[in-house]
Amino acid sequence: MFITFEGLDGSGKTTQLRLLHKWLLEQGHTVTTLRQPGGTKLGEGIRELIVSNKGEAAVGRIDSYTELALMFADRAQSIAEIIRPALDRGDVVLCDRYTDSSEAYQGGGRQLGSETILGLHRLICGNLQPDLTILLLPDFDASLTRARRRDGDESRFEQEHNDFFHRVWDTYRAIATREPHRVALIEGNASIEDVHVRIRQEMASRLFT
Ligand code: TYD
């Protein structure tokens, strides 16, 4: 079972992934977790270059297509090294961001278009699709305020303007509308515990029936 977590920076997806991980272990599942970019040695190197706000200071301005290509280089490596072997073993795989992030941030935010990302996904990821994607879209302003409050530790993406994040947001919503069977959209500002319960319900109704 392959489950991905998506949402804007500051949406709380990493907290929710941890809670679900803990719950799945309690239920006796074997679980593999990873984040994108990252997870592999190569991926953590890519993350340092394109997510950290120090990356551009080191290598100069990063072109949008370069950024996209590096996101997919990271993804190819983590599929080969971590995701496929874990799925073959029968693990539940929980992944913090996946191709929907590329579609939302590079396709929408950077305006490279969804078709480009979907084409690369077919080519590079063998079209490997999650069984379930948890998409967290709490209130737009609350997410961004939370993301930007991480003092001095803003990523390159968190420094983007609101217009950029509005495009990311709109693209995420479009993905949820296009693929309602795969994507469970959780909107609004519920408590951490309430969102966790909602995620367990989504899993039960979509994957275990
Ligand atoms: P994330 O790990 O969610 O950051 P944080 O540590 O703040 O929780 O994601 C890192 C950033 O990378 C995030 O701003 C979105 C961006 N990103 C893309 O732009 N495209 C992608 O394909 C992926 C996987 C991430």
JSON list of C-alpha atoms and ligand atoms in Angstrom, two decimals:
[
{"chain": "A", "resi": 1, "resn": "MET", "atom": "CA", "xyz": [0.00, 0.00, 0.00]},
{"chain": "A", "resi": 2, "resn": "PHE", "atom": "CA", "xyz": [1.46, 3.32, -1.11]},
{"chain": "A", "resi": 3, "resn": "ILE", "atom": "CA", "xyz": [0.18, 6.47, 0.63]},
{"chain": "A", "resi": 4, "resn": "THR", "atom": "CA", "xyz": [1.38, 10.00, -0.06]},
{"chain": "A", "resi": 5, "resn": "PHE", "atom": "CA", "xyz": [0.89, 13.22, 1.91]},
{"chain": "A", "resi": 6, "resn": "GLU", "atom": "CA", "xyz": [0.48, 16.52, 0.11]},
{"chain": "A", "resi": 7, "resn": "GLY", "atom": "CA", "xyz": [-0.28, 20.13, 0.92]},
{"chain": "A", "resi": 8, "resn": "LEU", "atom": "CA", "xyz": [1.07, 23.62, 1.16]},
{"chain": "A", "resi": 9, "resn": "ASP", "atom": "CA", "xyz": [4.08, 24.37, 3.33]},
{"chain": "A", "resi": 10, "resn": "GLY", "atom": "CA", "xyz": [2.76, 24.70, 6.89]},
{"chain": "A", "resi": 11, "resn": "SER", "atom": "CA", "xyz": [-0.30, 22.50, 6.23]},
{"chain": "A", "resi": 12, "resn": "GLY", "atom": "CA", "xyz": [0.68, 20.03, 8.95]},
{"chain": "A", "resi": 13, "resn": "LYS", "atom": "CA", "xyz": [1.20, 17.05, 6.64]},
{"chain": "A", "resi": 14, "resn": "THR", "atom": "CA", "xyz": [4.47, 15.97, 8.27]},
{"chain": "A", "resi": 15, "resn": "THR", "atom": "CA", "xyz": [2.80, 15.86, 11.70]},
{"chain": "A", "resi": 16, "resn": "GLN", "atom": "CA", "xyz": [-0.07, 13.83, 10.23]},
{"chain": "A", "resi": 17, "resn": "LEU", "atom": "CA", "xyz": [2.32, 11.43, 8.51]},
{"chain": "A", "resi": 18, "resn": "ARG", "atom": "CA", "xyz": [4.04, 10.78, 11.85]},
{"chain": "A", "resi": 19, "resn": "LEU", "atom": "CA", "xyz": [0.73, 10.15, 13.62]},
{"chain": "A", "resi": 20, "resn": "LEU", "atom": "CA", "xyz": [-0.44, 7.73, 10.93]},
{"chain": "A", "resi": 21, "resn": "HIS", "atom": "CA", "xyz": [2.93, 5.98, 11.00]},
{"chain": "A", "resi": 22, "resn": "LYS", "atom": "CA", "xyz": [2.63, 5.43, 14.76]},
{"chain": "A", "resi": 23, "resn": "TRP", "atom": "CA", "xyz": [-0.95, 4.18, 14.41]},
{"chain": "A", "resi": 24, "resn": "LEU", "atom": "CA", "xyz": [-0.09, 1.75, 11.58]},
{"chain": "A", "resi": 25, "resn": "LEU", "atom": "CA", "xyz": [2.76, 0.30, 13.68]},
{"chain": "A", "resi": 26, "resn": "GLU", "atom": "CA", "xyz": [0.32, -0.19, 16.57]},
{"chain": "A", "resi": 27, "resn": "GLN", "atom": "CA", "xyz": [-1.96, -2.08, 14.15]},
{"chain": "A", "resi": 28, "resn": "GLY", "atom": "CA", "xyz": [0.94, -4.43, 13.38]},
{"chain": "A", "resi": 29, "resn": "HIS", "atom": "CA", "xyz": [1.87, -3.13, 9.91]},
{"chain": "A", "resi": 30, "resn": "THR", "atom": "CA", "xyz": [5.43, -2.84, 8.68]},
{"chain": "A", "resi": 31, "resn": "VAL", "atom": "CA", "xyz": [5.91, 0.71, 7.51]},
{"chain": "A", "resi": 32, "resn": "THR", "atom": "CA", "xyz": [8.50, 2.50, 5.40]},
{"chain": "A", "resi": 33, "resn": "THR", "atom": "CA", "xyz": [8.48, 6.30, 5.48]},
{"chain": "A", "resi": 34, "resn": "LEU", "atom": "CA", "xyz": [10.35, 8.80, 3.34]},
{"chain": "A", "resi": 35, "resn": "ARG", "atom": "CA", "xyz": [10.18, 12.39, 2.16]},
{"chain": "A", "resi": 36, "resn": "GLN", "atom": "CA", "xyz": [10.69, 13.96, -1.24]},
{"chain": "A", "resi": 37, "resn": "PRO", "atom": "CA", "xyz": [12.98, 15.43, -2.11]},
{"chain": "A", "resi": 38, "resn": "GLY", "atom": "CA", "xyz": [15.22, 13.34, 0.12]},
{"chain": "A", "resi": 39, "resn": "GLY", "atom": "CA", "xyz": [15.12, 9.87, 1.58]},
{"chain": "A", "resi": 40, "resn": "THR", "atom": "CA", "xyz": [18.13, 8.59, -0.34]},
{"chain": "A", "resi": 41, "resn": "LYS", "atom": "CA", "xyz": [21.69, 9.93, -0.08]},
{"chain": "A", "resi": 42, "resn": "LEU", "atom": "CA", "xyz": [21.38, 11.41, -3.55]},
{"chain": "A", "resi": 43, "resn": "GLY", "atom": "CA", "xyz": [17.99, 12.87, -2.68]},
{"chain": "A", "resi": 44, "resn": "GLU", "atom": "CA", "xyz": [19.25, 14.57, 0.48]},
{"chain": "A", "resi": 45, "resn": "GLY", "atom": "CA", "xyz": [21.98, 16.17, -1.66]},
{"chain": "A", "resi": 46, "resn": "ILE", "atom": "CA", "xyz": [19.36, 17.38, -4.14]},
{"chain": "A", "resi": 47, "resn": "ARG", "atom": "CA", "xyz": [17.25, 18.69, -1.26]},
{"chain": "A", "resi": 48, "resn": "GLU", "atom": "CA", "xyz": [20.16, 20.70, 0.07]},
{"chain": "A", "resi": 49, "resn": "LEU", "atom": "CA", "xyz": [20.61, 22.30, -3.36]},
{"chain": "A", "resi": 50, "resn": "ILE", "atom": "CA", "xyz": [17.02, 23.12, -4.31]},
{"chain": "A", "resi": 51, "resn": "VAL", "atom": "CA", "xyz": [15.01, 23.34, -1.09]},
{"chain": "A", "resi": 52, "resn": "SER", "atom": "CA", "xyz": [17.43, 24.97, 1.33]},
{"chain": "A", "resi": 53, "resn": "ASN", "atom": "CA", "xyz": [17.61, 28.74, 1.00]},
{"chain": "A", "resi": 54, "resn": "LYS", "atom": "CA", "xyz": [21.39, 28.38, 0.92]},
{"chain": "A", "resi": 55, "resn": "GLY", "atom": "CA", "xyz": [21.31, 26.41, -2.33]},
{"chain": "A", "resi": 56, "resn": "GLU", "atom": "CA", "xyz": [21.21, 29.38, -4.69]},
{"chain": "A", "resi": 57, "resn": "ALA", "atom": "CA", "xyz": [23.96, 31.12, -2.76]},
{"chain": "A", "resi": 58, "resn": "ALA", "atom": "CA", "xyz": [26.13, 28.11, -3.54]},
{"chain": "A", "resi": 59, "resn": "VAL", "atom": "CA", "xyz": [25.21, 27.39, -7.16]},
{"chain": "A", "resi": 60, "resn": "GLY", "atom": "CA", "xyz": [23.54, 30.55, -8.52]},
{"chain": "A", "resi": 61, "resn": "ARG", "atom": "CA", "xyz": [20.02, 31.03, -9.84]},
{"chain": "A", "resi": 62, "resn": "ILE", "atom": "CA", "xyz": [18.23, 27.73, -10.43]},
{"chain": "A", "resi": 63, "resn": "ASP", "atom": "CA", "xyz": [16.18, 27.54, -13.64]},
{"chain": "A", "resi": 64, "resn": "SER", "atom": "CA", "xyz": [12.60, 26.21, -13.25]},
{"chain": "A", "resi": 65, "resn": "TYR", "atom": "CA", "xyz": [13.22, 23.27, -15.60]},
{"chain": "A", "resi": 66, "resn": "THR", "atom": "CA", "xyz": [16.42, 22.42, -13.74]},
{"chain": "A", "resi": 67, "resn": "GLU", "atom": "CA", "xyz": [14.43, 22.43, -10.52]},
{"chain": "A", "resi": 68, "resn": "LEU", "atom": "CA", "xyz": [11.80, 20.14, -12.07]},
{"chain": "A", "resi": 69, "resn": "ALA", "atom": "CA", "xyz": [14.41, 17.77, -13.49]},
{"chain": "A", "resi": 70, "resn": "LEU", "atom": "CA", "xyz": [16.10, 17.50, -10.09]},
{"chain": "A", "resi": 71, "resn": "MET", "atom": "CA", "xyz": [12.76, 16.75, -8.40]},
{"chain": "A", "resi": 72, "resn": "PHE", "atom": "CA", "xyz": [12.30, 13.85, -10.82]},
{"chain": "A", "resi": 73, "resn": "ALA", "atom": "CA", "xyz": [15.92, 12.71, -10.45]},
{"chain": "A", "resi": 74, "resn": "ASP", "atom": "CA", "xyz": [15.25, 12.52, -6.71]},
{"chain": "A", "resi": 75, "resn": "ARG", "atom": "CA", "xyz": [11.98, 10.66, -7.30]},
{"chain": "A", "resi": 76, "resn": "ALA", "atom": "CA", "xyz": [13.51, 8.10, -9.69]},
{"chain": "A", "resi": 77, "resn": "GLN", "atom": "CA", "xyz": [16.20, 7.31, -7.15]},
{"chain": "A", "resi": 78, "resn": "SER", "atom": "CA", "xyz": [13.79, 6.94, -4.25]},
{"chain": "A", "resi": 79, "resn": "ILE", "atom": "CA", "xyz": [11.47, 4.69, -6.28]},
{"chain": "A", "resi": 80, "resn": "ALA", "atom": "CA", "xyz": [14.39, 2.43, -7.22]},
{"chain": "A", "resi": 81, "resn": "GLU", "atom": "CA", "xyz": [16.11, 2.46, -3.85]},
{"chain": "A", "resi": 82, "resn": "ILE", "atom": "CA", "xyz": [13.23, 2.64, -1.36]},
{"chain": "A", "resi": 83, "resn": "ILE", "atom": "CA", "xyz": [9.64, 2.62, -2.65]},
{"chain": "A", "resi": 84, "resn": "ARG", "atom": "CA", "xyz": [9.61, -0.37, -5.04]},
{"chain": "A", "resi": 85, "resn": "PRO", "atom": "CA", "xyz": [11.60, -2.66, -2.72]},
{"chain": "A", "resi": 86, "resn": "ALA", "atom": "CA", "xyz": [9.36, -1.70, 0.22]},
{"chain": "A", "resi": 87, "resn": "LEU", "atom": "CA", "xyz": [6.17, -2.35, -1.75]},
{"chain": "A", "resi": 88, "resn": "ASP", "atom": "CA", "xyz": [7.60, -5.66, -2.96]},
{"chain": "A", "resi": 89, "resn": "ARG", "atom": "CA", "xyz": [8.22, -6.65, 0.68]},
{"chain": "A", "resi": 90, "resn": "GLY", "atom": "CA", "xyz": [4.60, -5.81, 1.49]},
{"chain": "A", "resi": 91, "resn": "ASP", "atom": "CA", "xyz": [5.33, -2.71, 3.60]},
{"chain": "A", "resi": 92, "resn": "VAL", "atom": "CA", "xyz": [2.95, 0.20, 3.85]},
{"chain": "A", "resi": 93, "resn": "VAL", "atom": "CA", "xyz": [4.88, 3.10, 2.29]},
{"chain": "A", "resi": 94, "resn": "LEU", "atom": "CA", "xyz": [4.20, 6.61, 3.60]},
{"chain": "A", "resi": 95, "resn": "CYS", "atom": "CA", "xyz": [5.75, 9.33, 1.46]},
{"chain": "A", "resi": 96, "resn": "ASP", "atom": "CA", "xyz": [5.89, 13.01, 2.44]},
{"chain": "A", "resi": 97, "resn": "ARG", "atom": "CA", "xyz": [5.24, 14.62, -1.00]},
{"chain": "A", "resi": 98, "resn": "TYR", "atom": "CA", "xyz": [5.36, 12.91, -4.40]},
{"chain": "A", "resi": 99, "resn": "THR", "atom": "CA", "xyz": [4.51, 13.82, -8.01]},
{"chain": "A", "resi": 100, "resn": "ASP", "atom": "CA", "xyz": [1.50, 15.94, -7.00]},
{"chain": "A", "resi": 101, "resn": "SER", "atom": "CA", "xyz": [4.01, 18.33, -5.40]},
{"chain": "A", "resi": 102, "resn": "SER", "atom": "CA", "xyz": [5.82, 18.67, -8.73]},
{"chain": "A", "resi": 103, "resn": "GLU", "atom": "CA", "xyz": [2.52, 19.30, -10.49]},
{"chain": "A", "resi": 104, "resn": "ALA", "atom": "CA", "xyz": [1.44, 21.88, -7.88]},
{"chain": "A", "resi": 105, "resn": "TYR", "atom": "CA", "xyz": [4.77, 23.69, -7.34]},
{"chain": "A", "resi": 106, "resn": "GLN", "atom": "CA", "xyz": [6.56, 23.38, -10.70]},
{"chain": "A", "resi": 107, "resn": "GLY", "atom": "CA", "xyz": [3.48, 22.86, -12.91]},
{"chain": "A", "resi": 108, "resn": "GLY", "atom": "CA", "xyz": [1.34, 25.47, -11.13]},
{"chain": "A", "resi": 109, "resn": "GLY", "atom": "CA", "xyz": [3.64, 27.66, -9.05]},
{"chain": "A", "resi": 110, "resn": "ARG", "atom": "CA", "xyz": [6.39, 27.91, -11.69]},
{"chain": "A", "resi": 111, "resn": "GLN", "atom": "CA", "xyz": [3.80, 27.70, -14.48]},
{"chain": "A", "resi": 112, "resn": "LEU", "atom": "CA", "xyz": [5.43, 24.82, -16.37]},
{"chain": "A", "resi": 113, "resn": "GLY", "atom": "CA", "xyz": [2.00, 23.22, -16.83]},
{"chain": "A", "resi": 114, "resn": "SER", "atom": "CA", "xyz": [0.48, 19.94, -15.65]},
{"chain": "A", "resi": 115, "resn": "GLU", "atom": "CA", "xyz": [1.05, 18.06, -18.93]},
{"chain": "A", "resi": 116, "resn": "THR", "atom": "CA", "xyz": [4.83, 18.41, -18.62]},
{"chain": "A", "resi": 117, "resn": "ILE", "atom": "CA", "xyz": [4.78, 16.91, -15.15]},
{"chain": "A", "resi": 118, "resn": "LEU", "atom": "CA", "xyz": [2.35, 14.10, -16.01]},
{"chain": "A", "resi": 119, "resn": "GLY", "atom": "CA", "xyz": [4.48, 13.20, -19.05]},
{"chain": "A", "resi": 120, "resn": "LEU", "atom": "CA", "xyz": [7.64, 13.03, -16.93]},
{"chain": "A", "resi": 121, "resn": "HIS", "atom": "CA", "xyz": [5.81, 10.96, -14.34]},
{"chain": "A", "resi": 122, "resn": "ARG", "atom": "CA", "xyz": [4.85, 8.38, -16.97]},
{"chain": "A", "resi": 123, "resn": "LEU", "atom": "CA", "xyz": [8.38, 8.29, -18.37]},
{"chain": "A", "resi": 124, "resn": "ILE", "atom": "CA", "xyz": [10.50, 8.45, -15.23]},
{"chain": "A", "resi": 125, "resn": "CYS", "atom": "CA", "xyz": [8.30, 6.91, -12.54]},
{"chain": "A", "resi": 126, "resn": "GLY", "atom": "CA", "xyz": [6.73, 4.23, -14.73]},
{"chain": "A", "resi": 127, "resn": "ASN", "atom": "CA", "xyz": [3.48, 5.97, -13.77]},
{"chain": "A", "resi": 128, "resn": "LEU", "atom": "CA", "xyz": [3.70, 4.51, -10.24]},
{"chain": "A", "resi": 129, "resn": "GLN", "atom": "CA", "xyz": [0.60, 5.97, -8.54]},
{"chain": "A", "resi": 130, "resn": "PRO", "atom": "CA", "xyz": [-0.18, 6.09, -4.84]},
{"chain": "A", "resi": 131, "resn": "ASP", "atom": "CA", "xyz": [-3.16, 4.00, -3.69]},
{"chain": "A", "resi": 132, "resn": "LEU", "atom": "CA", "xyz": [-4.18, 6.98, -1.58]},
{"chain": "A", "resi": 133, "resn": "THR", "atom": "CA", "xyz": [-3.10, 10.60, -1.38]},
{"chain": "A", "resi": 134, "resn": "ILE", "atom": "CA", "xyz": [-3.96, 12.66, 1.69]},
{"chain": "A", "resi": 135, "resn": "LEU", "atom": "CA", "xyz": [-4.17, 16.29, 0.55]},
{"chain": "A", "resi": 136, "resn": "LEU", "atom": "CA", "xyz": [-4.27, 18.78, 3.43]},
{"chain": "A", "resi": 137, "resn": "LEU", "atom": "CA", "xyz": [-5.52, 22.22, 2.53]},
{"chain": "A", "resi": 138, "resn": "PRO", "atom": "CA", "xyz": [-6.20, 24.16, 5.72]},
{"chain": "A", "resi": 139, "resn": "ASP", "atom": "CA", "xyz": [-6.96, 27.87, 5.51]},
{"chain": "A", "resi": 140, "resn": "PHE", "atom": "CA", "xyz": [-4.55, 29.46, 3.00]},
{"chain": "A", "resi": 141, "resn": "ASP", "atom": "CA", "xyz": [-3.37, 32.34, 5.21]},
{"chain": "A", "resi": 142, "resn": "ALA", "atom": "CA", "xyz": [-2.95, 30.12, 8.28]},
{"chain": "A", "resi": 143, "resn": "SER", "atom": "CA", "xyz": [-0.72, 27.69, 6.33]},
{"chain": "A", "resi": 144, "resn": "LEU", "atom": "CA", "xyz": [1.54, 30.38, 4.99]},
{"chain": "A", "resi": 145, "resn": "THR", "atom": "CA", "xyz": [1.80, 32.20, 8.30]},
{"chain": "A", "resi": 146, "resn": "ARG", "atom": "CA", "xyz": [2.81, 28.92, 9.92]},
{"chain": "A", "resi": 147, "resn": "ALA", "atom": "CA", "xyz": [5.37, 28.16, 7.21]},
{"chain": "A", "resi": 148, "resn": "ARG", "atom": "CA", "xyz": [6.90, 31.61, 7.41]},
{"chain": "A", "resi": 149, "resn": "ARG", "atom": "CA", "xyz": [7.10, 31.59, 11.19]},
{"chain": "A", "resi": 150, "resn": "ARG", "atom": "CA", "xyz": [9.93, 29.05, 11.07]},
{"chain": "A", "resi": 151, "resn": "ASP", "atom": "CA", "xyz": [12.37, 31.89, 11.74]},
{"chain": "A", "resi": 152, "resn": "GLY", "atom": "CA", "xyz": [15.46, 32.09, 9.56]},
{"chain": "A", "resi": 153, "resn": "ASP", "atom": "CA", "xyz": [14.80, 28.61, 8.30]},
{"chain": "A", "resi": 154, "resn": "GLU", "atom": "CA", "xyz": [12.54, 29.43, 5.36]},
{"chain": "A", "resi": 155, "resn": "SER", "atom": "CA", "xyz": [13.15, 27.29, 2.32]},
{"chain": "A", "resi": 156, "resn": "ARG", "atom": "CA", "xyz": [13.54, 28.73, -1.17]},
{"chain": "A", "resi": 157, "resn": "PHE", "atom": "CA", "xyz": [9.88, 27.90, -1.72]},
{"chain": "A", "resi": 158, "resn": "GLU", "atom": "CA", "xyz": [8.63, 29.49, 1.48]},
{"chain": "A", "resi": 159, "resn": "GLN", "atom": "CA", "xyz": [10.17, 32.78, 0.33]},
{"chain": "A", "resi": 160, "resn": "GLU", "atom": "CA", "xyz": [7.91, 32.86, -2.74]},
{"chain": "A", "resi": 161, "resn": "HIS", "atom": "CA", "xyz": [5.11, 35.43, -3.10]},
{"chain": "A", "resi": 162, "resn": "ASN", "atom": "CA", "xyz": [1.46, 34.74, -2.33]},
{"chain": "A", "resi": 163, "resn": "ASP", "atom": "CA", "xyz": [0.64, 34.58, -6.07]},
{"chain": "A", "resi": 164, "resn": "PHE", "atom": "CA", "xyz": [2.94, 31.58, -6.36]},
{"chain": "A", "resi": 165, "resn": "PHE", "atom": "CA", "xyz": [1.16, 29.82, -3.49]},
{"chain": "A", "resi": 166, "resn": "HIS", "atom": "CA", "xyz": [-2.26, 30.65, -4.88]},
{"chain": "A", "resi": 167, "resn": "ARG", "atom": "CA", "xyz": [-1.26, 28.85, -8.10]},
{"chain": "A", "resi": 168, "resn": "VAL", "atom": "CA", "xyz": [0.06, 25.89, -6.05]},
{"chain": "A", "resi": 169, "resn": "TRP", "atom": "CA", "xyz": [-3.23, 25.82, -4.13]},
{"chain": "A", "resi": 170, "resn": "ASP", "atom": "CA", "xyz": [-5.37, 25.99, -7.29]},
{"chain": "A", "resi": 171, "resn": "THR", "atom": "CA", "xyz": [-3.39, 23.17, -8.88]},
{"chain": "A", "resi": 172, "resn": "TYR", "atom": "CA", "xyz": [-3.79, 20.97, -5.82]},
{"chain": "A", "resi": 173, "resn": "ARG", "atom": "CA", "xyz": [-7.55, 21.54, -5.93]},
{"chain": "A", "resi": 174, "resn": "ALA", "atom": "CA", "xyz": [-7.60, 20.71, -9.64]},
{"chain": "A", "resi": 175, "resn": "ILE", "atom": "CA", "xyz": [-5.77, 17.42, -8.96]},
{"chain": "A", "resi": 176, "resn": "ALA", "atom": "CA", "xyz": [-8.32, 16.52, -6.25]},
{"chain": "A", "resi": 177, "resn": "THR", "atom": "CA", "xyz": [-11.18, 17.24, -8.65]},
{"chain": "A", "resi": 178, "resn": "ARG", "atom": "CA", "xyz": [-9.56, 15.25, -11.45]},
{"chain": "A", "resi": 179, "resn": "GLU", "atom": "CA", "xyz": [-8.71, 12.19, -9.31]},
{"chain": "A", "resi": 180, "resn": "PRO", "atom": "CA", "xyz": [-11.27, 11.89, -6.50]},
{"chain": "A", "resi": 181, "resn": "HIS", "atom": "CA", "xyz": [-10.72, 8.14, -6.09]},
{"chain": "A", "resi": 182, "resn": "ARG", "atom": "CA", "xyz": [-7.05, 8.55, -5.28]},
{"chain": "A", "resi": 183, "resn": "VAL", "atom": "CA", "xyz": [-7.05, 11.91, -3.51]},
{"chain": "A", "resi": 184, "resn": "ALA", "atom": "CA", "xyz": [-8.71, 12.49, -0.13]},
{"chain": "A", "resi": 185, "resn": "LEU", "atom": "CA", "xyz": [-9.00, 16.25, 0.24]},
{"chain": "A", "resi": 186, "resn": "ILE", "atom": "CA", "xyz": [-9.10, 17.45, 3.84]},
{"chain": "A", "resi": 187, "resn": "GLU", "atom": "CA", "xyz": [-9.92, 21.14, 4.04]},
{"chain": "A", "resi": 188, "resn": "GLY", "atom": "CA", "xyz": [-10.36, 23.59, 6.88]},
{"chain": "A", "resi": 189, "resn": "ASN", "atom": "CA", "xyz": [-8.69, 24.16, 10.21]},
{"chain": "A", "resi": 190, "resn": "ALA", "atom": "CA", "xyz": [-9.62, 21.13, 12.31]},
{"chain": "A", "resi": 191, "resn": "SER", "atom": "CA", "xyz": [-7.43, 20.11, 15.26]},
{"chain": "A", "resi": 192, "resn": "ILE", "atom": "CA", "xyz": [-4.46, 17.79, 14.76]},
{"chain": "A", "resi": 193, "resn": "GLU", "atom": "CA", "xyz": [-6.37, 14.93, 16.42]},
{"chain": "A", "resi": 194, "resn": "ASP", "atom": "CA", "xyz": [-9.52, 15.49, 14.34]},
{"chain": "A", "resi": 195, "resn": "VAL", "atom": "CA", "xyz": [-7.53, 15.48, 11.10]},
{"chain": "A", "resi": 196, "resn": "HIS", "atom": "CA", "xyz": [-5.77, 12.28, 12.20]},
{"chain": "A", "resi": 197, "resn": "VAL", "atom": "CA", "xyz": [-9.12, 10.57, 12.84]},
{"chain": "A", "resi": 198, "resn": "ARG", "atom": "CA", "xyz": [-10.39, 11.77, 9.46]},
{"chain": "A", "resi": 199, "resn": "ILE", "atom": "CA", "xyz": [-7.29, 10.29, 7.76]},
{"chain": "A", "resi": 200, "resn": "ARG", "atom": "CA", "xyz": [-7.88, 6.92, 9.45]},
{"chain": "A", "resi": 201, "resn": "GLN", "atom": "CA", "xyz": [-11.49, 7.02, 8.26]},
{"chain": "A", "resi": 202, "resn": "GLU", "atom": "CA", "xyz": [-10.39, 7.81, 4.70]},
{"chain": "A", "resi": 203, "resn": "MET", "atom": "CA", "xyz": [-7.99, 4.87, 4.80]},
{"chain": "A", "resi": 204, "resn": "ALA", "atom": "CA", "xyz": [-10.60, 2.49, 6.15]},
{"chain": "A", "resi": 205, "resn": "SER", "atom": "CA", "xyz": [-13.26, 3.45, 3.63]},
{"chain": "A", "resi": 206, "resn": "ARG", "atom": "CA", "xyz": [-10.99, 3.68, 0.59]},
{"chain": "A", "resi": 207, "resn": "LEU", "atom": "CA", "xyz": [-8.42, 0.93, 1.14]},
{"chain": "A", "resi": 208, "resn": "PHE", "atom": "CA", "xyz": [-9.89, -1.67, 3.45]},
{"chain": "A", "resi": 209, "resn": "THR", "atom": "CA", "xyz": [-13.32, -2.15, 1.88]},
{"chain": "B", "resi": 1, "resn": "TYD", "atom": "P1", "xyz": [8.76, 19.87, 2.63]},
{"chain": "B", "resi": 1, "resn": "TYD", "atom": "O1", "xyz": [9.57, 18.68, 2.94]},
{"chain": "B", "resi": 1, "resn": "TYD", "atom": "O2", "xyz": [7.28, 19.76, 2.78]},
{"chain": "B", "resi": 1, "resn": "TYD", "atom": "O3", "xyz": [9.26, 21.08, 3.47]},
{"chain": "B", "resi": 1, "resn": "TYD", "atom": "P2", "xyz": [9.20, 21.23, 5.04]},
{"chain": "B", "resi": 1, "resn": "TYD", "atom": "O4", "xyz": [10.50, 20.71, 5.54]},
{"chain": "B", "resi": 1, "resn": "TYD", "atom": "O5", "xyz": [9.05, 22.71, 5.18]},
{"chain": "B", "resi": 1, "resn": "TYD", "atom": "O6", "xyz": [8.01, 20.45, 5.52]},
{"chain": "B", "resi": 1, "resn": "TYD", "atom": "O7", "xyz": [8.98, 20.26, 1.08]},
{"chain": "B", "resi": 1, "resn": "TYD", "atom": "C1", "xyz": [10.08, 20.91, 0.62]},
{"chain": "B", "resi": 1, "resn": "TYD", "atom": "C2", "xyz": [9.72, 21.88, -0.46]},
{"chain": "B", "resi": 1, "resn": "TYD", "atom": "O8", "xyz": [9.94, 21.29, -1.75]},
{"chain": "B", "resi": 1, "resn": "TYD", "atom": "C3", "xyz": [8.29, 22.37, -0.44]},
{"chain": "B", "resi": 1, "resn": "TYD", "atom": "O9", "xyz": [8.30, 23.79, -0.37]},
{"chain": "B", "resi": 1, "resn": "TYD", "atom": "C4", "xyz": [7.72, 21.95, -1.78]},
{"chain": "B", "resi": 1, "resn": "TYD", "atom": "C5", "xyz": [8.92, 21.68, -2.64]},
{"chain": "B", "resi": 1, "resn": "TYD", "atom": "N1", "xyz": [8.73, 20.64, -3.65]},
{"chain": "B", "resi": 1, "resn": "TYD", "atom": "C6", "xyz": [8.53, 21.00, -4.97]},
{"chain": "B", "resi": 1, "resn": "TYD", "atom": "O10", "xyz": [8.51, 22.19, -5.29]},
{"chain": "B", "resi": 1, "resn": "TYD", "atom": "N2", "xyz": [8.36, 20.02, -5.93]},
{"chain": "B", "resi": 1, "resn": "TYD", "atom": "C7", "xyz": [8.38, 18.70, -5.62]},
{"chain": "B", "resi": 1, "resn": "TYD", "atom": "O11", "xyz": [8.23, 17.85, -6.52]},
{"chain": "B", "resi": 1, "resn": "TYD", "atom": "C8", "xyz": [8.58, 18.33, -4.25]},
{"chain": "B", "resi": 1, "resn": "TYD", "atom": "C9", "xyz": [8.63, 16.88, -3.88]},
{"chain": "B", "resi": 1, "resn": "TYD", "atom": "C10", "xyz": [8.75, 19.32, -3.29]}
]
